[in-house]
Short mmCIF file of C-alpha atoms in Angstrom, two decimals:
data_model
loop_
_atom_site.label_atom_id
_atom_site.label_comp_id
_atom_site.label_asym_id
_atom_site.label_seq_id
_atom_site.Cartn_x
_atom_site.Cartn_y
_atom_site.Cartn_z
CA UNK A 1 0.00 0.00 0.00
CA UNK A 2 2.79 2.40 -1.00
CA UNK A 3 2.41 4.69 -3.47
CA UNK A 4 5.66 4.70 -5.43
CA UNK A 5 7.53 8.07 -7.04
CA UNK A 6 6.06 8.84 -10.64
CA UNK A 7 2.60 8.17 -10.48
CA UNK A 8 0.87 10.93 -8.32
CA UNK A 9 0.64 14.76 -9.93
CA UNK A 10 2.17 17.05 -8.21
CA UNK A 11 -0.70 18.97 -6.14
CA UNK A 12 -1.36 15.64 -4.97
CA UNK A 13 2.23 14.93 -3.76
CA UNK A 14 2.51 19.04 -2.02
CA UNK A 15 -0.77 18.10 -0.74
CA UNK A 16 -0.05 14.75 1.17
CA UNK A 17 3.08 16.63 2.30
CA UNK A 18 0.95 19.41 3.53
CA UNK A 19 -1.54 17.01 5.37
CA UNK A 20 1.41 14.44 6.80
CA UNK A 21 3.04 17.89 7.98
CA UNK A 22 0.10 18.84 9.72
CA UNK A 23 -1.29 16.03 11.62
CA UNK A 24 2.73 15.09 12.75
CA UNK A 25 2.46 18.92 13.87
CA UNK A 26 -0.68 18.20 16.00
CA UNK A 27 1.16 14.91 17.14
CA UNK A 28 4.11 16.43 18.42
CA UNK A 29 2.24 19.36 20.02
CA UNK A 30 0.72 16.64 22.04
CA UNK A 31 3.92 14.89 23.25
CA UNK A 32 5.79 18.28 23.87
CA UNK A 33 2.74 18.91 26.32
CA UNK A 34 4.56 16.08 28.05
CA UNK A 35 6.07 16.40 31.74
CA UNK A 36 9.15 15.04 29.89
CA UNK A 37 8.74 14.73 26.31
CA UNK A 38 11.86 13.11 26.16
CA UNK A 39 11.23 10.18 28.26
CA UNK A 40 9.21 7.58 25.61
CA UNK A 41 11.02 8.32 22.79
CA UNK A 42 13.51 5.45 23.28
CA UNK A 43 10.37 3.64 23.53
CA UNK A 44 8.35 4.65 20.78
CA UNK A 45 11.57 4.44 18.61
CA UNK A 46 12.43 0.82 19.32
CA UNK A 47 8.94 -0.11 19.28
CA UNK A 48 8.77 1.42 15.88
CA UNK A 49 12.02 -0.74 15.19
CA UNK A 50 10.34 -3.51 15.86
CA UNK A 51 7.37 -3.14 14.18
CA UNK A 52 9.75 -1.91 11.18
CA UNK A 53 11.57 -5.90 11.26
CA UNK A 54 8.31 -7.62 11.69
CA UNK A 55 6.93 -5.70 8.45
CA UNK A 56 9.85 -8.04 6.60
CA UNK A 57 8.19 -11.22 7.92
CA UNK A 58 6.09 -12.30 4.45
CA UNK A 59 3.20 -14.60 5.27
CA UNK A 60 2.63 -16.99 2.05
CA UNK A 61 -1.45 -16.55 1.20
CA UNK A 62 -1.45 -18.74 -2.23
CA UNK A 63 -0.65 -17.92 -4.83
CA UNK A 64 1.42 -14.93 -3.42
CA UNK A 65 2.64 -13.96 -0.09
CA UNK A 66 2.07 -10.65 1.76
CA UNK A 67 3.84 -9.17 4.54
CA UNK A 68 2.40 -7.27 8.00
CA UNK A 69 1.68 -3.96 7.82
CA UNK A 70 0.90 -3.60 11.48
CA UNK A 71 -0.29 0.23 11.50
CA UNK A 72 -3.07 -0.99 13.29
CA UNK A 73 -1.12 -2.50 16.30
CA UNK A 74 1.36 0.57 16.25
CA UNK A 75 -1.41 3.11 16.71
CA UNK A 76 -2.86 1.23 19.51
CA UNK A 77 0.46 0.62 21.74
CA UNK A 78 2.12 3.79 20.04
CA UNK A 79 -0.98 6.60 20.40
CA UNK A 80 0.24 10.08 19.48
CA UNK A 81 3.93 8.81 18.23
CA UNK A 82 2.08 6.46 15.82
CA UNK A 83 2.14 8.86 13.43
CA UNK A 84 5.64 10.30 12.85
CA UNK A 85 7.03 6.72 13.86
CA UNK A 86 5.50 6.11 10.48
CA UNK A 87 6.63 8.26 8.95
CA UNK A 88 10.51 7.52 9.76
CA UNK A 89 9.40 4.16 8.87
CA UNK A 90 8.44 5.38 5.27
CA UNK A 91 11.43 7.52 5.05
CA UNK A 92 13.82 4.61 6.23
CA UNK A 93 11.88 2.11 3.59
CA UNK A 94 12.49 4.74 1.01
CA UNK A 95 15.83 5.37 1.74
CA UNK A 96 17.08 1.51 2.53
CA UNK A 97 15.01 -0.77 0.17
CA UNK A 98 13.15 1.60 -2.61
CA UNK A 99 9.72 0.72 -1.42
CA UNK A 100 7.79 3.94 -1.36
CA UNK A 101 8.70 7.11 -2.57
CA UNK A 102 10.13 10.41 -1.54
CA UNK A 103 7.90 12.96 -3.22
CA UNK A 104 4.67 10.41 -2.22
CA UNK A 105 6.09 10.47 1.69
CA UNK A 106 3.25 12.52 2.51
CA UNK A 107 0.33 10.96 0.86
CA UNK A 108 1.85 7.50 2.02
CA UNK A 109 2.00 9.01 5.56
CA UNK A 110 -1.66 9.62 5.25
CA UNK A 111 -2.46 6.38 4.01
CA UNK A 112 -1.03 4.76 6.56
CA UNK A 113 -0.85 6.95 9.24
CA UNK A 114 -4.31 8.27 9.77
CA UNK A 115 -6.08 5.02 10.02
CA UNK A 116 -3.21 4.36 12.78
CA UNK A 117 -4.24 7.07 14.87
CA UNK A 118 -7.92 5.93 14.04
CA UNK A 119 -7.00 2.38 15.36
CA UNK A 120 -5.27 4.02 18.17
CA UNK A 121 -8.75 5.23 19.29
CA UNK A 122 -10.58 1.94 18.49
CA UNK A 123 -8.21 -0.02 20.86
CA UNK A 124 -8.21 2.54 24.02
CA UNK A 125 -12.47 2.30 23.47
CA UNK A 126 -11.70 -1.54 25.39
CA UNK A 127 -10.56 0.20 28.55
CA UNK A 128 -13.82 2.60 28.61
CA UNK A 129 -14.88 2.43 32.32
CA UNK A 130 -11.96 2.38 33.61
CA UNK A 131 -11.62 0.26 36.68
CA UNK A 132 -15.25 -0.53 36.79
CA UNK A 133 -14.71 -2.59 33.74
CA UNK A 134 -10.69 -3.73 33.26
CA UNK A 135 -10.29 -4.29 29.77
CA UNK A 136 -10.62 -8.70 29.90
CA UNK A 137 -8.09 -10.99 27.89
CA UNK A 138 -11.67 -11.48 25.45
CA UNK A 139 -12.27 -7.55 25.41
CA UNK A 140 -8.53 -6.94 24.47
CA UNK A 141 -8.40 -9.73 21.89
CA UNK A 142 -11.84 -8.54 20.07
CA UNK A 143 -10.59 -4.61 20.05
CA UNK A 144 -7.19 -5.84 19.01
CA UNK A 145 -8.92 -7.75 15.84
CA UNK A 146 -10.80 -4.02 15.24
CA UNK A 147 -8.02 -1.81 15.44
CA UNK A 148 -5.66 -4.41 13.20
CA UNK A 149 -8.62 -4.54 10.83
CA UNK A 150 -9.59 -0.84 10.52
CA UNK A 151 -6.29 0.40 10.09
CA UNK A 152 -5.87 -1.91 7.03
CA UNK A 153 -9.15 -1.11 5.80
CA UNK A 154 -9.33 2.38 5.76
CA UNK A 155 -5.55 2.27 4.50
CA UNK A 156 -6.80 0.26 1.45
CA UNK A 157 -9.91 2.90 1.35
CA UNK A 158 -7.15 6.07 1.55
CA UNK A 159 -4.94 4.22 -0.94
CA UNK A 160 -7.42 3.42 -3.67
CA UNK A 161 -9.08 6.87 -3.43
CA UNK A 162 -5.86 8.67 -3.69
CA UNK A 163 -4.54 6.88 -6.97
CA UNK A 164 -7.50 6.30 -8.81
CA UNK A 165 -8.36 9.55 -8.79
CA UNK A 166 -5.08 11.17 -9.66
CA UNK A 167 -3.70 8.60 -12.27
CA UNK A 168 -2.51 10.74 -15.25
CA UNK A 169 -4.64 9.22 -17.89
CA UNK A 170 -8.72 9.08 -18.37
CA UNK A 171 -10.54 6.37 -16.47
CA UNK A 172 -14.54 5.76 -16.42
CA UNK A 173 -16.73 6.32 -13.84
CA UNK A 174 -17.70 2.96 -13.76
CA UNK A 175 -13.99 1.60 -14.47
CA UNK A 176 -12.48 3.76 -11.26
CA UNK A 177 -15.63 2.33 -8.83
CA UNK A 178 -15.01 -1.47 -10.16
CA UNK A 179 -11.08 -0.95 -9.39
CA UNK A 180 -12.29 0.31 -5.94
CA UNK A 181 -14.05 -2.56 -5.49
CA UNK A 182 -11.63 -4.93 -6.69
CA UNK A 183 -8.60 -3.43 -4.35
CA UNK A 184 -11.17 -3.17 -1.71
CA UNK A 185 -12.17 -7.56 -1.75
CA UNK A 186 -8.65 -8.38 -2.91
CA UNK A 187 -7.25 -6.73 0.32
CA UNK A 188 -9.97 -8.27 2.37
CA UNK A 189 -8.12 -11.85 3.74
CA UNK A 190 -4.95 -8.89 4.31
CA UNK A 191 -7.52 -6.71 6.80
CA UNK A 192 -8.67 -10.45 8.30
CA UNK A 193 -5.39 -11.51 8.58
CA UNK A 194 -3.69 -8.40 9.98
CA UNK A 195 -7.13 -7.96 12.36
CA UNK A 196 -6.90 -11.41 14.03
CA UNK A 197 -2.91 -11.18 14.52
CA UNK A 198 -3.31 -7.96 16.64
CA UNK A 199 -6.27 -9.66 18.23
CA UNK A 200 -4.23 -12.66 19.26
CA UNK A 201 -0.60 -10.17 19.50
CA UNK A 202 -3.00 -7.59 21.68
CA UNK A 203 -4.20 -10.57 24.39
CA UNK A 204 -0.07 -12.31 24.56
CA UNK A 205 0.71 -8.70 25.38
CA UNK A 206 -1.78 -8.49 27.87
CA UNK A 207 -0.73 -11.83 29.78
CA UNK A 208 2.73 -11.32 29.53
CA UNK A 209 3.32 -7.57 29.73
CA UNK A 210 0.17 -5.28 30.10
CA UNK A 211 1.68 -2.28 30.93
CA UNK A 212 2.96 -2.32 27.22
CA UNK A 213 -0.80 -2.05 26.18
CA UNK A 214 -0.91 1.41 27.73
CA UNK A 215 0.61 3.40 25.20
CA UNK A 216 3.38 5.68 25.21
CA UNK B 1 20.08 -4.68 6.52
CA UNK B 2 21.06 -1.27 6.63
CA UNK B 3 21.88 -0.01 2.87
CA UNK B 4 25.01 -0.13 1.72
CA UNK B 5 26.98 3.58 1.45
CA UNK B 6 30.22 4.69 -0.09
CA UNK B 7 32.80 6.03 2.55
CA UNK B 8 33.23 9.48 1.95
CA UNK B 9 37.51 10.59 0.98
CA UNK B 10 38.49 14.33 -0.06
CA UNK B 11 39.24 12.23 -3.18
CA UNK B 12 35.68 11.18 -3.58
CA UNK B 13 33.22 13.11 -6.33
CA UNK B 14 31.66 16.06 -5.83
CA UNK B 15 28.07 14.38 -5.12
CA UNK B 16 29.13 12.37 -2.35
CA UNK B 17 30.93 15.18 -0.82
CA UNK B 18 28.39 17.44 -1.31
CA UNK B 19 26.94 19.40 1.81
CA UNK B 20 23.80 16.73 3.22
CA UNK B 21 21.80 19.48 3.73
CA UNK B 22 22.00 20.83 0.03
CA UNK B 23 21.97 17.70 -1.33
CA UNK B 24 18.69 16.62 0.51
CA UNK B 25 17.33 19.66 -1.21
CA UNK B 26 18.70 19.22 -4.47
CA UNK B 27 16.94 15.56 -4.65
CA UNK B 28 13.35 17.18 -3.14
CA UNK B 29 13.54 20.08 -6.02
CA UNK B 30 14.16 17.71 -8.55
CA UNK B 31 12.21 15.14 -7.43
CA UNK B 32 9.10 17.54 -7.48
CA UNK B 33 9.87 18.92 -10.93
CA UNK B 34 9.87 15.43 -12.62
CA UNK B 35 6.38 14.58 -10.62
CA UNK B 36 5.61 18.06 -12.38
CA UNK B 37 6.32 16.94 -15.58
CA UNK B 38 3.27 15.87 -17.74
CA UNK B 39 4.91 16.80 -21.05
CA UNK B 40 6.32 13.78 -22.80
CA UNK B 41 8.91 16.02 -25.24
CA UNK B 42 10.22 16.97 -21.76
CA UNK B 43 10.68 13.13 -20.67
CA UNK B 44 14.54 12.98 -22.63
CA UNK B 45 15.81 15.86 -20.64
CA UNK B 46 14.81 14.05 -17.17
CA UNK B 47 16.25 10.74 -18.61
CA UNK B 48 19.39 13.38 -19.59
CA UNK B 49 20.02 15.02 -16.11
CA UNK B 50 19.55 11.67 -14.27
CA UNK B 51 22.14 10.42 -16.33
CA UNK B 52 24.42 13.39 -15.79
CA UNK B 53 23.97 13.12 -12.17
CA UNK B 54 24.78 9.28 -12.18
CA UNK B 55 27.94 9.61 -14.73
CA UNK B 56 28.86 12.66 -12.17
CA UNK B 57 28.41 10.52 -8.97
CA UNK B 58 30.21 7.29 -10.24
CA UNK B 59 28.07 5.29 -8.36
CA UNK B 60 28.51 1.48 -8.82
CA UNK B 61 26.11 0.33 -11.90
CA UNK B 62 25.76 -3.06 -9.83
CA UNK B 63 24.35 -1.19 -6.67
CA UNK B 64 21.66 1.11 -8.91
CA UNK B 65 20.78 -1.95 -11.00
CA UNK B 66 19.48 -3.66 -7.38
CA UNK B 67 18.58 -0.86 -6.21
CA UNK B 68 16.37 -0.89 -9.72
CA UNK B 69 15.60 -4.52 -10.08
CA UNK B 70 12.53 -4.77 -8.10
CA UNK B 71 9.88 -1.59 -9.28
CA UNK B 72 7.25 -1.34 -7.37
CA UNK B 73 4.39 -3.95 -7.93
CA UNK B 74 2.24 -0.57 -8.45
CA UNK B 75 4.41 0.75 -10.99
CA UNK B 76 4.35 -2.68 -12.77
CA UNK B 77 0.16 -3.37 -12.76
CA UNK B 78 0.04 0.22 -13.97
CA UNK B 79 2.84 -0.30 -16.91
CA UNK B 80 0.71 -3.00 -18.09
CA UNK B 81 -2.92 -1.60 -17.06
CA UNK B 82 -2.86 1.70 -18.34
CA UNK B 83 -3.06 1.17 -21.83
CA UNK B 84 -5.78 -1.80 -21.66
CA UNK B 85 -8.19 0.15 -19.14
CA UNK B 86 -7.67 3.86 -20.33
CA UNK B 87 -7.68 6.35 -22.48
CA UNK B 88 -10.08 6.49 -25.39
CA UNK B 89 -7.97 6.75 -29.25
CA UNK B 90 -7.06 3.03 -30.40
CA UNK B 91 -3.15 2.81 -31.43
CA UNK B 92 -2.86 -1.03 -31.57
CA UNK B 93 -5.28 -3.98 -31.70
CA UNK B 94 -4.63 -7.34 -31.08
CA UNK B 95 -6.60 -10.31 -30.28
CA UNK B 96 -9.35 -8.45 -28.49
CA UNK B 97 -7.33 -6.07 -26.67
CA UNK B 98 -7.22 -2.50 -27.57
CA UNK B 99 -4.09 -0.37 -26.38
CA UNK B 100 -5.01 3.42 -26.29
CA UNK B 101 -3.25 6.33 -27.23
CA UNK B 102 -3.44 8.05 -23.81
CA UNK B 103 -3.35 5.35 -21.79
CA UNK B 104 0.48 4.39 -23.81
CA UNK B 105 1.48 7.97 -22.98
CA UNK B 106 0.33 7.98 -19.16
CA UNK B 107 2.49 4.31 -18.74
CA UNK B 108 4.94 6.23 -20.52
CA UNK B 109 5.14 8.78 -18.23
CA UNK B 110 4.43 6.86 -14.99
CA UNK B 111 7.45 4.85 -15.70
CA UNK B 112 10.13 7.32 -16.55
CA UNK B 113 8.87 9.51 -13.76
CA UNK B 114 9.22 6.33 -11.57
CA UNK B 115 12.85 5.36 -12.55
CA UNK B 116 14.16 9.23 -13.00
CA UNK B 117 13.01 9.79 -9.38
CA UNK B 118 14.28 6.20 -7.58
CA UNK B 119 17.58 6.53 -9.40
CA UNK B 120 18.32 10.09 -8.13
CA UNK B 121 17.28 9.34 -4.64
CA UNK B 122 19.41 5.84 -5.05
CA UNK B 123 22.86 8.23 -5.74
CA UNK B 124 22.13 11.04 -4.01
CA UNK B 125 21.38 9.28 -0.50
CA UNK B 126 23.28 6.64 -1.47
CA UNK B 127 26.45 8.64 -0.97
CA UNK B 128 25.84 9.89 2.03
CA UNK B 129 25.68 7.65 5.50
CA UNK B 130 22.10 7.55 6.63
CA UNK B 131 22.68 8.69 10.48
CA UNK B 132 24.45 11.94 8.76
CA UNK B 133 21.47 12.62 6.58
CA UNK B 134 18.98 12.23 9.26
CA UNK B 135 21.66 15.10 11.20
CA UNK B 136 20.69 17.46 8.07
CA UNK B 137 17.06 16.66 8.40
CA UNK B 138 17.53 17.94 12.00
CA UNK B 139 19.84 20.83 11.14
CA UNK B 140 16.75 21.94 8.04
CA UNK B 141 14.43 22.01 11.31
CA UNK B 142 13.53 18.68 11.79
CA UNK B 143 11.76 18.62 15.37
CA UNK B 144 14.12 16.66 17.78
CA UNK B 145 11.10 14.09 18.62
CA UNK B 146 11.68 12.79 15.35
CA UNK B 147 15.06 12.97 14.59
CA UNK B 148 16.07 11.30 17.66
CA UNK B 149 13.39 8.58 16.78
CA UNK B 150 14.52 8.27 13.53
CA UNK B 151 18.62 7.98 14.91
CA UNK B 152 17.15 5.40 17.57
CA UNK B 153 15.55 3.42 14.65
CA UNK B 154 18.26 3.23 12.16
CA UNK B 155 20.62 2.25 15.35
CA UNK B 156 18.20 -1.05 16.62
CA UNK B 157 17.15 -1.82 13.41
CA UNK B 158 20.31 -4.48 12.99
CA UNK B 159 19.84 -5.54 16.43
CA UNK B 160 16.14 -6.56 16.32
CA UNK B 161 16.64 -7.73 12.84
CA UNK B 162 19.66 -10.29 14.58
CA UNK B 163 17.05 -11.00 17.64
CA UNK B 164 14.09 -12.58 14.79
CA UNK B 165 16.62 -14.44 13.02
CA UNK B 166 17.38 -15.43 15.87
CA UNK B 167 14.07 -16.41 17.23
CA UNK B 168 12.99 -18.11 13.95
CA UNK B 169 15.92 -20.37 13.91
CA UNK B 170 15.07 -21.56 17.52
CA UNK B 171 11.46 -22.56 16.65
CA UNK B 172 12.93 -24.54 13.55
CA UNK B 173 14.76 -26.27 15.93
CA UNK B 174 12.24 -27.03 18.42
CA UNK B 175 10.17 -28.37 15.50
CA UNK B 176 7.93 -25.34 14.09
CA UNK B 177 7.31 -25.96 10.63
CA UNK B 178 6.08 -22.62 8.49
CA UNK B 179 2.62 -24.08 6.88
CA UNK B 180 1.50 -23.15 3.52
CA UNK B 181 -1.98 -21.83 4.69
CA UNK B 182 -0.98 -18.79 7.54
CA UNK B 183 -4.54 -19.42 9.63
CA UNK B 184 -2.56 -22.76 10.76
CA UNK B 185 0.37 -21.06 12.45
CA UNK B 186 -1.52 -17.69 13.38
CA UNK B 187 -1.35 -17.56 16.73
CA UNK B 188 2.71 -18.76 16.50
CA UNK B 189 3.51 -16.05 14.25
CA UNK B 190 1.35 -13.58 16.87
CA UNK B 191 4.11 -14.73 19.45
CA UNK B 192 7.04 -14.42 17.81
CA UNK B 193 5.99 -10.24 16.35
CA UNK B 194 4.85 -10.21 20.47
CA UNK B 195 8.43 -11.63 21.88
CA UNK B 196 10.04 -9.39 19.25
CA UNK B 197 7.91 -6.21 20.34
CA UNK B 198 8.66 -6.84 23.80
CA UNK B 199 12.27 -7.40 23.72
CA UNK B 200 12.51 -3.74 21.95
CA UNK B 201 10.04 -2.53 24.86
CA UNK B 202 12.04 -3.98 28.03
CA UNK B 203 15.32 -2.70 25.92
CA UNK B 204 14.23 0.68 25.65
CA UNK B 205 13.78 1.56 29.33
CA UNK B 206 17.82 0.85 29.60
CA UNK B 207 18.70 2.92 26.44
CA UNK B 208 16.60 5.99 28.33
CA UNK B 209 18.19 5.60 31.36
CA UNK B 210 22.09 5.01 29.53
CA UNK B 211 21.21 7.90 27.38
CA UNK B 212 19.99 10.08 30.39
CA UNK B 213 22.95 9.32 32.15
CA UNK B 214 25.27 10.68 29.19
CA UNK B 215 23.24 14.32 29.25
CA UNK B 216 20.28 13.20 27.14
CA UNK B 217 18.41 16.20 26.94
CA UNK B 218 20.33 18.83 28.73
CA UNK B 219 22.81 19.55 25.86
CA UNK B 220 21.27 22.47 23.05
CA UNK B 221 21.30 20.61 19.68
CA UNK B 222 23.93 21.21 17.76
CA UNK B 223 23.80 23.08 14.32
CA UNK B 224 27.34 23.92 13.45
CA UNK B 225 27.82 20.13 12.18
CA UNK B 226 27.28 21.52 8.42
CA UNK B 227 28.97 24.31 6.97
CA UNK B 228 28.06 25.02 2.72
CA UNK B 229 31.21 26.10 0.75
CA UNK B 230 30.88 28.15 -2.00
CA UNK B 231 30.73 25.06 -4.03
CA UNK B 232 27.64 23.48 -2.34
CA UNK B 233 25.77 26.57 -2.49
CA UNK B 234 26.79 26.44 -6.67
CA UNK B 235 25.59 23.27 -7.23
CA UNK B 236 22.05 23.77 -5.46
CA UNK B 237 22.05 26.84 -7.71
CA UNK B 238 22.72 24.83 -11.12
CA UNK B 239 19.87 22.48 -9.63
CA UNK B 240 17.99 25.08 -9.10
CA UNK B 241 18.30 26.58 -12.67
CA UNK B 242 17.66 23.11 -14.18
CA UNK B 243 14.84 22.67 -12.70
CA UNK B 244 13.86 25.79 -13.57
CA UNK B 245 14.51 25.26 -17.32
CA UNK B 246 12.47 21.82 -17.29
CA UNK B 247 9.35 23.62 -15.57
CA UNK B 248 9.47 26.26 -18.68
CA UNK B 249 9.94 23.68 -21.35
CA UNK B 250 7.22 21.38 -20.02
CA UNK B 251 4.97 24.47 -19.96
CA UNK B 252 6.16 25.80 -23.96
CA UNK B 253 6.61 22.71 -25.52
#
């Protein structure tokens, strides 16, 4: 779900720039309103390290094989640093391995950013009530699944939007809502997979280290 | 894992000595100018300047033609798609297909773009280590939060990367077997991204406190690092004058 260099106009490319700039803006506004700003960046960056090596772990689905996107699980134990942790992650795949682009950083950012920090809040809604209702190893499992599936699915949504609709030659009406839909149910077993891996992922986490589900 | 880069000698080429900061500019105003492009007269010159900077550079062919190897499965469907699906004025028919005009021209386009753009940020990052451009991110105003994430990342990235490998070979040898179908080994795979996310987590409280102890924090960043020579400042301007130049052919041609 990268957009590569060379496909995107350029209002399109100034424009994801403009919106990645903005929301990592809002991000960091948050964590500078910190007591110590300082103190979970280790954290965030080696959990974004992490999430960065198990992206490289490809999971065969016949006839292919796909790899974990995990934007999902990041914006649920990442929160606010989600978002410019994936952005360093795009830069970094960019820069290292050619997957990406520079000039689409921004739009990819969106992409997969956004529905990150959307996931972020699906996955805190299992601790509403507090300690009335502690989130259960069921509760965390089934808002794990949600988060890991809504951030692929409204990164798939994002994605498909953004280059149908700004591919440099003419495409029907009808031809640009049947690629939709194709992307859309060909990325479907992705969202499932990625949705019950966070599920399962979110309730180890919870047994062994729950703290961790707290978020930096 | 990390990419390979070219050490840097006073008897190295002007590109890899180039000031980072310049450079990263350079490759964003280019970079934008060829996603600007729509004009396919203009296409030559991008292919022309590309070349210039990689004759200039004398980057290893073997190391672009990896870098180049795999395009982007995107790029590829598109290549192909684009003529079938778009586009309206027949240029070729054969068997049932129809390849259009304008959707020939788009792929056309998509693709040069594509390779222009990957092969300039290929040679001009390429010669420069990645924890020193990341230093002129931060010195162009980066905001610390991220450019200390970012120099954390590119630091663990080997380590964590050496911890799976690590942890995969032990479950071979205690008998895992990686089925065909992932639903089978699901909830083995969820463990292993788990163990690997909380190694980094329970890590991370020691590099805080390590890094605290050494002044994290209490030292003013730094901005002296870079210093443009005449020369730097020359280039950026000849970059900035080509680009220039393309922007006003692609708009008179």
């Amino acid at each position: 779900m990268h957009i590569p260099d060379g496909i995107l106009p350029l209002p399109v490319t100034l424009g994801g720039y403009a919106a990645s700039i903005s929301i990592c803006w809002l991000c960091i506004r948050a964590i500078n309103k910190r007591e110590d700003p300082r103190a979970d960046i280790p954290k965030a960056a080696l959990l974004t390290a992490a999430f960065f090596v198990a992206s490289l772990i490809h999971i065969p689905i016949p006839p292919a094989s796909v790899h974990l996107v995990l934007n999902g699980l990041l914006g649920a134990l990442l929160g606010v640093f989600a978002f410019p942790a994936i952005l360093i992650g795009l830069f970094l795949q960019a820069v290292m391995f050619g997957h990406g682009g520079l000039t689409t950083l921004g739009v990819n950012g969106v992409i997969l950013g956004l529905p990150a920090l959307a996931a972020a809040g699906v996955f805190h809604l299992r601790a509403r009530g507090g300690a009335i209702h502690p989130a259960s190893p069921r509760r965390t499992t089934v808002f794990g699944f949600l988060a890991g599936f809504s951030g692929i699915a409204l990164s798939v949504l994002i994605f498909a939007l953004i280059l149908l609709t700004s591919l440099p030659a003419h495409l029907s009406a009808a031809a640009e809502r049947s690629a939709i839909l194709a992307l859309g149910l060909a990325h479907v077993p992705l969202a499932v997979l990625e949705g019950l891996l966070t599920g399962l992922l979110a309730g180890f986490l919870l047994r062994v280290h729950p703290m961790i589900l707290d978020g930096v | 894992m990390i990419a390979h880069t070219i050490s840097i000698s006073p008897e190295s080429p002007f590109v890899h000595r180039w000031d980072p900061r310049m450079k990263l500019i350079g490759l964003l105003l280019l970079a934008f100018t060829f996603s600007f492009v729509s004009n396919l007269r203009v296409l030559p010159m991008m292919i022309a300047l590309t070349l210039t900077v990689v004759a200039m550079s004398r980057y290893p062919l073997d190391l672009l033609l990896r870098r180049l190897r795999y395009p982007s499965l995107v790029i590829l469907c598109l290549i192909i798609l684009l003529p079938l699906i778009s586009g309206f004025t027949p240029l070729v028919e054969w068997g049932g297909l129809t390849v259009t005009r304008e959707g020939f021209q788009a792929a056309m386009l998509v693709a040069t773009r594509f390779f222009c753009i990957v092969t300039l940020a290929a040679v001009l990052l390429g010669t420069t280590p990645l924890l020193r451009t990341i230093k002129a991110m931060q010195a162009l105003g980066l905001p610390y939060v991220m450019a200390d994430m970012a120099l954390l990342v590119v630091r663990y990235l080997e380590v964590l990367s050496a911890d799976l490998r690590r942890m995969r070979i032990s479950m071979r040898l205690r008998g895992h077997v990686e089925q065909r179908w992932p639903w089978r080994n699901l909830s083995t795979l969820a463990w292993l991204t788990g163990s690997l996310i909380l190694r980094g987590y329970e890590r991370s409280q020691g590099v805080y406190n390590a890094m605290r102890l050494r002044g994290y924090g209490h030292q003013p960043v730094s901005r002296d690092e870079f210093k443009a020579a005449p020369a730097d400042l020359l280039a950026l301007a000849a970059v900035c004058v080509a680009t220039g130049l393309l922007i006003w052919l692609d708009m008179t041609l």
